């Protein structure tokens, strides 16, 4: 069965500092991997996704993520965090038959940004 | 990106009543929509997959008679929580799939 682990429930960083959110997955085949951001009381917005090809993917809002098959990881990074980045971040994995089908989500990481 | 609109964003209902939540894809047609439930401080759990014109496929452990899903058109799916109980209080999120899934803004349901 597929699963996603986000080891960090909460992370606090200072504005302007770099950020890395961890995501590890378990999947029986080549996965599709996603990072979503959720603001309070809101739905999910796709930050970036990995289907194949270059293992370093660029997303919106200055985020990037690197797929490392050997480590079963897909960590999200941002070089300089802005206060508006404070939100909940979810990593998700889905089957390689098409983006968005039956996504399995991690438990999320709550990001706080100190001014 | 594509827009998915979910309504209402927040609803309070009495125990025993039914509540309908709508999920609309505003600028694209979605043959498949998904309904998720999110408990406080937890992740999203897939409840069911809704296919236009056919019966929804429910995940294991989800009561199909309690959570009625209708996907009557390519732009609208509805989730009706029947005979709501306080334990049904949760955040419900839909997503609509075109080439990829786009999410609605969610509905906070509180059953009192």
PDB file of C-alpha atoms in Angstrom:
ATOM      1  CA  UNK A   1       0.000   0.000   0.000  1.00  0.00           C
ATOM      2  CA  UNK A   2       1.164   3.489  -0.697  1.00  0.00           C
ATOM      3  CA  UNK A   3       1.964   5.846   2.137  1.00  0.00           C
ATOM      4  CA  UNK A   4       3.475   9.245   2.695  1.00  0.00           C
ATOM      5  CA  UNK A   5       5.371  10.380   5.756  1.00  0.00           C
ATOM      6  CA  UNK A   6       5.994  13.973   6.689  1.00  0.00           C
ATOM      7  CA  UNK A   7       8.154  13.687   9.808  1.00  0.00           C
ATOM      8  CA  UNK A   8       7.835  17.305  10.875  1.00  0.00           C
ATOM      9  CA  UNK A   9       4.433  18.323  12.216  1.00  0.00           C
ATOM     10  CA  UNK A  10       5.483  21.905  12.884  1.00  0.00           C
ATOM     11  CA  UNK A  11       8.349  23.990  11.576  1.00  0.00           C
ATOM     12  CA  UNK A  12       9.157  27.590  12.460  1.00  0.00           C
ATOM     13  CA  UNK A  13      11.577  29.642  10.404  1.00  0.00           C
ATOM     14  CA  UNK A  14      12.516  33.290  10.302  1.00  0.00           C
ATOM     15  CA  UNK A  15      11.517  35.339   7.320  1.00  0.00           C
ATOM     16  CA  UNK A  16      14.317  35.306   4.786  1.00  0.00           C
ATOM     17  CA  UNK A  17      15.704  32.006   6.005  1.00  0.00           C
ATOM     18  CA  UNK A  18      15.821  28.889   3.886  1.00  0.00           C
ATOM     19  CA  UNK A  19      13.266  26.139   4.240  1.00  0.00           C
ATOM     20  CA  UNK A  20      13.198  22.411   3.716  1.00  0.00           C
ATOM     21  CA  UNK A  21      10.119  20.297   4.355  1.00  0.00           C
ATOM     22  CA  UNK A  22      10.675  16.568   4.362  1.00  0.00           C
ATOM     23  CA  UNK A  23       8.588  13.970   2.624  1.00  0.00           C
ATOM     24  CA  UNK A  24       9.184  10.244   2.376  1.00  0.00           C
ATOM     25  CA  UNK A  25       6.970   7.904   0.463  1.00  0.00           C
ATOM     26  CA  UNK A  26       6.320   4.236   0.054  1.00  0.00           C
ATOM     27  CA  UNK A  27       5.016   3.103  -3.287  1.00  0.00           C
ATOM     28  CA  UNK A  28       5.189  -0.085  -5.279  1.00  0.00           C
ATOM     29  CA  UNK A  29       5.889   1.500  -8.641  1.00  0.00           C
ATOM     30  CA  UNK A  30       7.037   4.759 -10.106  1.00  0.00           C
ATOM     31  CA  UNK A  31       5.041   7.374  -8.279  1.00  0.00           C
ATOM     32  CA  UNK A  32       3.650  10.713  -9.194  1.00  0.00           C
ATOM     33  CA  UNK A  33       4.575  13.100  -6.388  1.00  0.00           C
ATOM     34  CA  UNK A  34       2.953  16.363  -5.414  1.00  0.00           C
ATOM     35  CA  UNK A  35       3.291  19.179  -2.938  1.00  0.00           C
ATOM     36  CA  UNK A  36       0.217  21.174  -1.987  1.00  0.00           C
ATOM     37  CA  UNK A  37      -0.221  24.203   0.246  1.00  0.00           C
ATOM     38  CA  UNK A  38      -3.315  24.879   2.330  1.00  0.00           C
ATOM     39  CA  UNK A  39      -4.080  28.212   3.949  1.00  0.00           C
ATOM     40  CA  UNK A  40      -6.416  28.207   6.991  1.00  0.00           C
ATOM     41  CA  UNK A  41      -9.967  27.276   6.042  1.00  0.00           C
ATOM     42  CA  UNK A  42      -9.033  26.904   2.417  1.00  0.00           C
ATOM     43  CA  UNK A  43      -8.646  24.147  -0.128  1.00  0.00           C
ATOM     44  CA  UNK A  44      -5.381  22.944  -1.548  1.00  0.00           C
ATOM     45  CA  UNK A  45      -3.210  24.678  -4.085  1.00  0.00           C
ATOM     46  CA  UNK A  46      -0.705  22.714  -6.114  1.00  0.00           C
ATOM     47  CA  UNK A  47       2.852  23.962  -5.631  1.00  0.00           C
ATOM     48  CA  UNK A  48       4.620  21.493  -7.871  1.00  0.00           C
ATOM     49  CA  UNK A  49       4.591  17.946  -9.120  1.00  0.00           C
ATOM     50  CA  UNK A  50       6.983  15.273 -10.311  1.00  0.00           C
ATOM     51  CA  UNK A  51       6.008  12.803 -12.981  1.00  0.00           C
ATOM     52  CA  UNK A  52       9.286  11.918 -14.667  1.00  0.00           C
ATOM     53  CA  UNK A  53      12.449  13.419 -16.090  1.00  0.00           C
ATOM     54  CA  UNK A  54      14.534  15.974 -14.239  1.00  0.00           C
ATOM     55  CA  UNK A  55      14.478  15.080 -10.572  1.00  0.00           C
ATOM     56  CA  UNK A  56      14.623  18.714  -9.502  1.00  0.00           C
ATOM     57  CA  UNK A  57      11.285  20.336 -10.179  1.00  0.00           C
ATOM     58  CA  UNK A  58      10.418  23.969  -9.949  1.00  0.00           C
ATOM     59  CA  UNK A  59       7.064  25.147  -8.702  1.00  0.00           C
ATOM     60  CA  UNK A  60       5.147  28.290  -8.019  1.00  0.00           C
ATOM     61  CA  UNK A  61       6.032  30.887  -5.396  1.00  0.00           C
ATOM     62  CA  UNK A  62       9.731  30.075  -5.591  1.00  0.00           C
ATOM     63  CA  UNK A  63       9.421  26.506  -4.308  1.00  0.00           C
ATOM     64  CA  UNK A  64      11.343  23.548  -5.644  1.00  0.00           C
ATOM     65  CA  UNK A  65      11.509  19.881  -4.767  1.00  0.00           C
ATOM     66  CA  UNK A  66      13.969  17.116  -5.483  1.00  0.00           C
ATOM     67  CA  UNK A  67      12.968  13.526  -6.142  1.00  0.00           C
ATOM     68  CA  UNK A  68      15.490  11.062  -4.752  1.00  0.00           C
ATOM     69  CA  UNK A  69      14.513   7.533  -5.626  1.00  0.00           C
ATOM     70  CA  UNK A  70      17.269   5.954  -3.537  1.00  0.00           C
ATOM     71  CA  UNK A  71      15.952   7.691  -0.444  1.00  0.00           C
ATOM     72  CA  UNK A  72      12.251   7.538  -1.379  1.00  0.00           C
ATOM     73  CA  UNK A  73      12.117  11.237  -0.680  1.00  0.00           C
ATOM     74  CA  UNK A  74      10.621  14.320  -2.270  1.00  0.00           C
ATOM     75  CA  UNK A  75      11.660  17.221  -0.054  1.00  0.00           C
ATOM     76  CA  UNK A  76      10.326  20.696  -0.639  1.00  0.00           C
ATOM     77  CA  UNK A  77      12.707  23.645  -0.484  1.00  0.00           C
ATOM     78  CA  UNK A  78      12.659  27.395  -0.705  1.00  0.00           C
ATOM     79  CA  UNK A  79      15.813  29.547  -0.477  1.00  0.00           C
ATOM     80  CA  UNK A  80      14.173  32.509   1.255  1.00  0.00           C
ATOM     81  CA  UNK A  81      10.865  32.243   3.069  1.00  0.00           C
ATOM     82  CA  UNK A  82       8.306  35.051   3.034  1.00  0.00           C
ATOM     83  CA  UNK A  83       5.786  35.692   5.793  1.00  0.00           C
ATOM     84  CA  UNK A  84       2.999  34.827   3.360  1.00  0.00           C
ATOM     85  CA  UNK A  85       4.374  31.289   3.098  1.00  0.00           C
ATOM     86  CA  UNK A  86       2.965  30.464   6.534  1.00  0.00           C
ATOM     87  CA  UNK A  87       0.489  27.647   5.877  1.00  0.00           C
ATOM     88  CA  UNK A  88       0.072  23.879   5.975  1.00  0.00           C
ATOM     89  CA  UNK A  89       1.996  21.886   3.426  1.00  0.00           C
ATOM     90  CA  UNK A  90       1.017  18.442   2.221  1.00  0.00           C
ATOM     91  CA  UNK A  91       3.047  15.954   0.270  1.00  0.00           C
ATOM     92  CA  UNK A  92       1.062  13.456  -1.785  1.00  0.00           C
ATOM     93  CA  UNK A  93       1.719  10.423  -3.935  1.00  0.00           C
ATOM     94  CA  UNK A  94      -0.426   9.040  -6.704  1.00  0.00           C
ATOM     95  CA  UNK A  95      -0.340   6.334  -9.333  1.00  0.00           C
ATOM     96  CA  UNK A  96       1.563   6.921 -12.526  1.00  0.00           C
ATOM     97  CA  UNK A  97      -1.575   6.343 -14.579  1.00  0.00           C
ATOM     98  CA  UNK A  98      -2.573   9.969 -14.419  1.00  0.00           C
ATOM     99  CA  UNK A  99      -2.132  13.009 -12.284  1.00  0.00           C
ATOM    100  CA  UNK A 100      -4.605  13.410  -9.463  1.00  0.00           C
ATOM    101  CA  UNK A 101      -6.083   9.934  -9.275  1.00  0.00           C
ATOM    102  CA  UNK A 102      -6.518   8.679  -5.712  1.00  0.00           C
ATOM    103  CA  UNK A 103      -3.866  10.730  -4.082  1.00  0.00           C
ATOM    104  CA  UNK A 104      -2.497   9.600  -0.744  1.00  0.00           C
ATOM    105  CA  UNK A 105      -1.552  12.505   1.458  1.00  0.00           C
ATOM    106  CA  UNK A 106       0.955  12.892   4.228  1.00  0.00           C
ATOM    107  CA  UNK A 107      -0.180  14.280   7.561  1.00  0.00           C
ATOM    108  CA  UNK A 108       1.052  17.741   6.697  1.00  0.00           C
ATOM    109  CA  UNK A 109       3.638  20.166   8.044  1.00  0.00           C
ATOM    110  CA  UNK A 110       2.498  23.406   9.622  1.00  0.00           C
ATOM    111  CA  UNK A 111       4.892  26.200   8.721  1.00  0.00           C
ATOM    112  CA  UNK A 112       5.181  29.293  10.903  1.00  0.00           C
ATOM    113  CA  UNK A 113       7.220  32.255   9.763  1.00  0.00           C
ATOM    114  CA  UNK A 114       8.699  34.585  12.335  1.00  0.00           C
ATOM    115  CA  UNK A 115       9.114  38.186  11.297  1.00  0.00           C
TER     116      UNK A 115
ATOM    117  CA  UNK B   1      -4.983  27.074 -13.065  1.00  0.00           C
ATOM    118  CA  UNK B   2      -8.500  25.733 -13.240  1.00  0.00           C
ATOM    119  CA  UNK B   3     -11.042  26.812 -10.645  1.00  0.00           C
ATOM    120  CA  UNK B   4     -13.062  24.512  -8.443  1.00  0.00           C
ATOM    121  CA  UNK B   5     -15.742  26.137  -6.347  1.00  0.00           C
ATOM    122  CA  UNK B   6     -17.156  24.490  -3.254  1.00  0.00           C
ATOM    123  CA  UNK B   7     -20.301  25.682  -1.493  1.00  0.00           C
ATOM    124  CA  UNK B   8     -21.021  26.347   1.275  1.00  0.00           C
ATOM    125  CA  UNK B   9     -17.690  27.140   2.846  1.00  0.00           C
ATOM    126  CA  UNK B  10     -19.109  26.748   6.313  1.00  0.00           C
ATOM    127  CA  UNK B  11     -22.314  25.168   7.608  1.00  0.00           C
ATOM    128  CA  UNK B  12     -23.778  24.370  11.002  1.00  0.00           C
ATOM    129  CA  UNK B  13     -26.626  21.903  11.225  1.00  0.00           C
ATOM    130  CA  UNK B  14     -28.578  20.044  13.869  1.00  0.00           C
ATOM    131  CA  UNK B  15     -28.126  16.362  14.569  1.00  0.00           C
ATOM    132  CA  UNK B  16     -30.391  14.242  12.424  1.00  0.00           C
ATOM    133  CA  UNK B  17     -30.639  16.679   9.552  1.00  0.00           C
ATOM    134  CA  UNK B  18     -29.032  16.370   6.126  1.00  0.00           C
ATOM    135  CA  UNK B  19     -26.528  18.723   4.570  1.00  0.00           C
ATOM    136  CA  UNK B  20     -25.642  19.074   0.901  1.00  0.00           C
ATOM    137  CA  UNK B  21     -22.243  20.295  -0.253  1.00  0.00           C
ATOM    138  CA  UNK B  22     -21.679  21.305  -3.853  1.00  0.00           C
ATOM    139  CA  UNK B  23     -18.486  21.078  -5.852  1.00  0.00           C
ATOM    140  CA  UNK B  24     -18.332  22.840  -9.212  1.00  0.00           C
ATOM    141  CA  UNK B  25     -15.610  23.006 -11.815  1.00  0.00           C
ATOM    142  CA  UNK B  26     -16.039  26.519 -13.146  1.00  0.00           C
ATOM    143  CA  UNK B  27     -13.952  26.587 -16.283  1.00  0.00           C
ATOM    144  CA  UNK B  28     -13.462  22.989 -17.275  1.00  0.00           C
ATOM    145  CA  UNK B  29     -15.355  19.754 -17.477  1.00  0.00           C
ATOM    146  CA  UNK B  30     -14.499  17.142 -14.902  1.00  0.00           C
ATOM    147  CA  UNK B  31     -15.399  13.570 -15.612  1.00  0.00           C
ATOM    148  CA  UNK B  32     -14.060  12.590 -12.230  1.00  0.00           C
ATOM    149  CA  UNK B  33     -14.379  14.334  -8.898  1.00  0.00           C
ATOM    150  CA  UNK B  34     -13.034  13.254  -5.532  1.00  0.00           C
ATOM    151  CA  UNK B  35     -14.362  13.885  -2.055  1.00  0.00           C
ATOM    152  CA  UNK B  36     -11.971  14.081   0.873  1.00  0.00           C
ATOM    153  CA  UNK B  37     -12.456  14.457   4.575  1.00  0.00           C
ATOM    154  CA  UNK B  38      -9.932  16.182   6.793  1.00  0.00           C
ATOM    155  CA  UNK B  39      -9.961  15.886  10.571  1.00  0.00           C
ATOM    156  CA  UNK B  40      -8.316  18.604  12.664  1.00  0.00           C
ATOM    157  CA  UNK B  41      -4.542  18.500  12.504  1.00  0.00           C
ATOM    158  CA  UNK B  42      -4.712  15.490  10.185  1.00  0.00           C
ATOM    159  CA  UNK B  43      -4.323  14.760   6.539  1.00  0.00           C
ATOM    160  CA  UNK B  44      -6.903  14.367   3.824  1.00  0.00           C
ATOM    161  CA  UNK B  45      -8.610  11.007   3.603  1.00  0.00           C
ATOM    162  CA  UNK B  46     -10.235  10.043   0.321  1.00  0.00           C
ATOM    163  CA  UNK B  47     -13.902   9.204   0.859  1.00  0.00           C
ATOM    164  CA  UNK B  48     -15.098   8.477  -2.642  1.00  0.00           C
ATOM    165  CA  UNK B  49     -14.497   8.900  -6.331  1.00  0.00           C
ATOM    166  CA  UNK B  50     -17.388  10.394  -8.248  1.00  0.00           C
ATOM    167  CA  UNK B  51     -17.750   9.698 -11.969  1.00  0.00           C
ATOM    168  CA  UNK B  52     -20.185  11.659 -14.083  1.00  0.00           C
ATOM    169  CA  UNK B  53     -23.251   9.648 -14.931  1.00  0.00           C
ATOM    170  CA  UNK B  54     -22.388   6.623 -12.835  1.00  0.00           C
ATOM    171  CA  UNK B  55     -22.345   5.531  -9.225  1.00  0.00           C
ATOM    172  CA  UNK B  56     -19.612   6.774  -6.960  1.00  0.00           C
ATOM    173  CA  UNK B  57     -16.874   4.461  -5.784  1.00  0.00           C
ATOM    174  CA  UNK B  58     -16.468   4.587  -2.035  1.00  0.00           C
ATOM    175  CA  UNK B  59     -13.316   3.893  -0.102  1.00  0.00           C
ATOM    176  CA  UNK B  60     -13.318   1.126   2.456  1.00  0.00           C
ATOM    177  CA  UNK B  61     -15.033   2.126   5.665  1.00  0.00           C
ATOM    178  CA  UNK B  62     -17.049   4.982   4.164  1.00  0.00           C
ATOM    179  CA  UNK B  63     -20.812   4.499   4.490  1.00  0.00           C
ATOM    180  CA  UNK B  64     -22.335   5.099   1.084  1.00  0.00           C
ATOM    181  CA  UNK B  65     -25.834   5.430   2.505  1.00  0.00           C
ATOM    182  CA  UNK B  66     -24.666   8.155   4.832  1.00  0.00           C
ATOM    183  CA  UNK B  67     -22.519  10.083   2.395  1.00  0.00           C
ATOM    184  CA  UNK B  68     -24.571  10.317  -0.781  1.00  0.00           C
ATOM    185  CA  UNK B  69     -22.682  11.451  -3.845  1.00  0.00           C
ATOM    186  CA  UNK B  70     -24.279  12.601  -7.054  1.00  0.00           C
ATOM    187  CA  UNK B  71     -22.361  13.618 -10.160  1.00  0.00           C
ATOM    188  CA  UNK B  72     -25.136  14.580 -12.514  1.00  0.00           C
ATOM    189  CA  UNK B  73     -23.127  16.784 -14.859  1.00  0.00           C
ATOM    190  CA  UNK B  74     -19.549  17.314 -15.964  1.00  0.00           C
ATOM    191  CA  UNK B  75     -19.279  20.411 -13.792  1.00  0.00           C
ATOM    192  CA  UNK B  76     -21.147  19.510 -10.624  1.00  0.00           C
ATOM    193  CA  UNK B  77     -20.839  16.878  -7.937  1.00  0.00           C
ATOM    194  CA  UNK B  78     -22.715  16.972  -4.648  1.00  0.00           C
ATOM    195  CA  UNK B  79     -22.043  15.297  -1.322  1.00  0.00           C
ATOM    196  CA  UNK B  80     -25.019  14.928   1.006  1.00  0.00           C
ATOM    197  CA  UNK B  81     -24.349  14.020   4.608  1.00  0.00           C
ATOM    198  CA  UNK B  82     -27.549  12.319   5.740  1.00  0.00           C
ATOM    199  CA  UNK B  83     -28.775  12.126   9.316  1.00  0.00           C
ATOM    200  CA  UNK B  84     -25.756  14.048  10.464  1.00  0.00           C
ATOM    201  CA  UNK B  85     -24.175  13.306  13.834  1.00  0.00           C
ATOM    202  CA  UNK B  86     -21.613  15.349  15.757  1.00  0.00           C
ATOM    203  CA  UNK B  87     -18.894  12.894  14.742  1.00  0.00           C
ATOM    204  CA  UNK B  88     -19.537  13.897  11.120  1.00  0.00           C
ATOM    205  CA  UNK B  89     -18.218  17.356  11.938  1.00  0.00           C
ATOM    206  CA  UNK B  90     -15.160  17.784   9.767  1.00  0.00           C
ATOM    207  CA  UNK B  91     -13.622  19.655   6.878  1.00  0.00           C
ATOM    208  CA  UNK B  92     -14.750  18.255   3.544  1.00  0.00           C
ATOM    209  CA  UNK B  93     -12.788  19.031   0.376  1.00  0.00           C
ATOM    210  CA  UNK B  94     -13.583  18.125  -3.185  1.00  0.00           C
ATOM    211  CA  UNK B  95     -11.276  17.968  -6.133  1.00  0.00           C
ATOM    212  CA  UNK B  96     -12.084  17.847  -9.805  1.00  0.00           C
ATOM    213  CA  UNK B  97      -9.871  16.110 -12.290  1.00  0.00           C
ATOM    214  CA  UNK B  98      -9.055  17.200 -15.752  1.00  0.00           C
ATOM    215  CA  UNK B  99      -5.427  16.522 -16.655  1.00  0.00           C
ATOM    216  CA  UNK B 100      -4.687  16.913 -12.962  1.00  0.00           C
ATOM    217  CA  UNK B 101      -6.734  17.435  -9.843  1.00  0.00           C
ATOM    218  CA  UNK B 102      -7.802  20.892  -8.719  1.00  0.00           C
ATOM    219  CA  UNK B 103      -9.187  21.381  -5.243  1.00  0.00           C
ATOM    220  CA  UNK B 104     -12.140  23.330  -3.911  1.00  0.00           C
ATOM    221  CA  UNK B 105     -11.762  25.621  -0.938  1.00  0.00           C
ATOM    222  CA  UNK B 106     -13.398  23.131   1.426  1.00  0.00           C
ATOM    223  CA  UNK B 107     -16.499  23.082   3.595  1.00  0.00           C
ATOM    224  CA  UNK B 108     -16.363  23.219   7.364  1.00  0.00           C
ATOM    225  CA  UNK B 109     -19.286  21.166   8.655  1.00  0.00           C
ATOM    226  CA  UNK B 110     -20.267  21.429  12.297  1.00  0.00           C
ATOM    227  CA  UNK B 111     -23.064  19.237  13.588  1.00  0.00           C
ATOM    228  CA  UNK B 112     -24.568  20.353  16.883  1.00  0.00           C
TER     229      UNK B 112
END
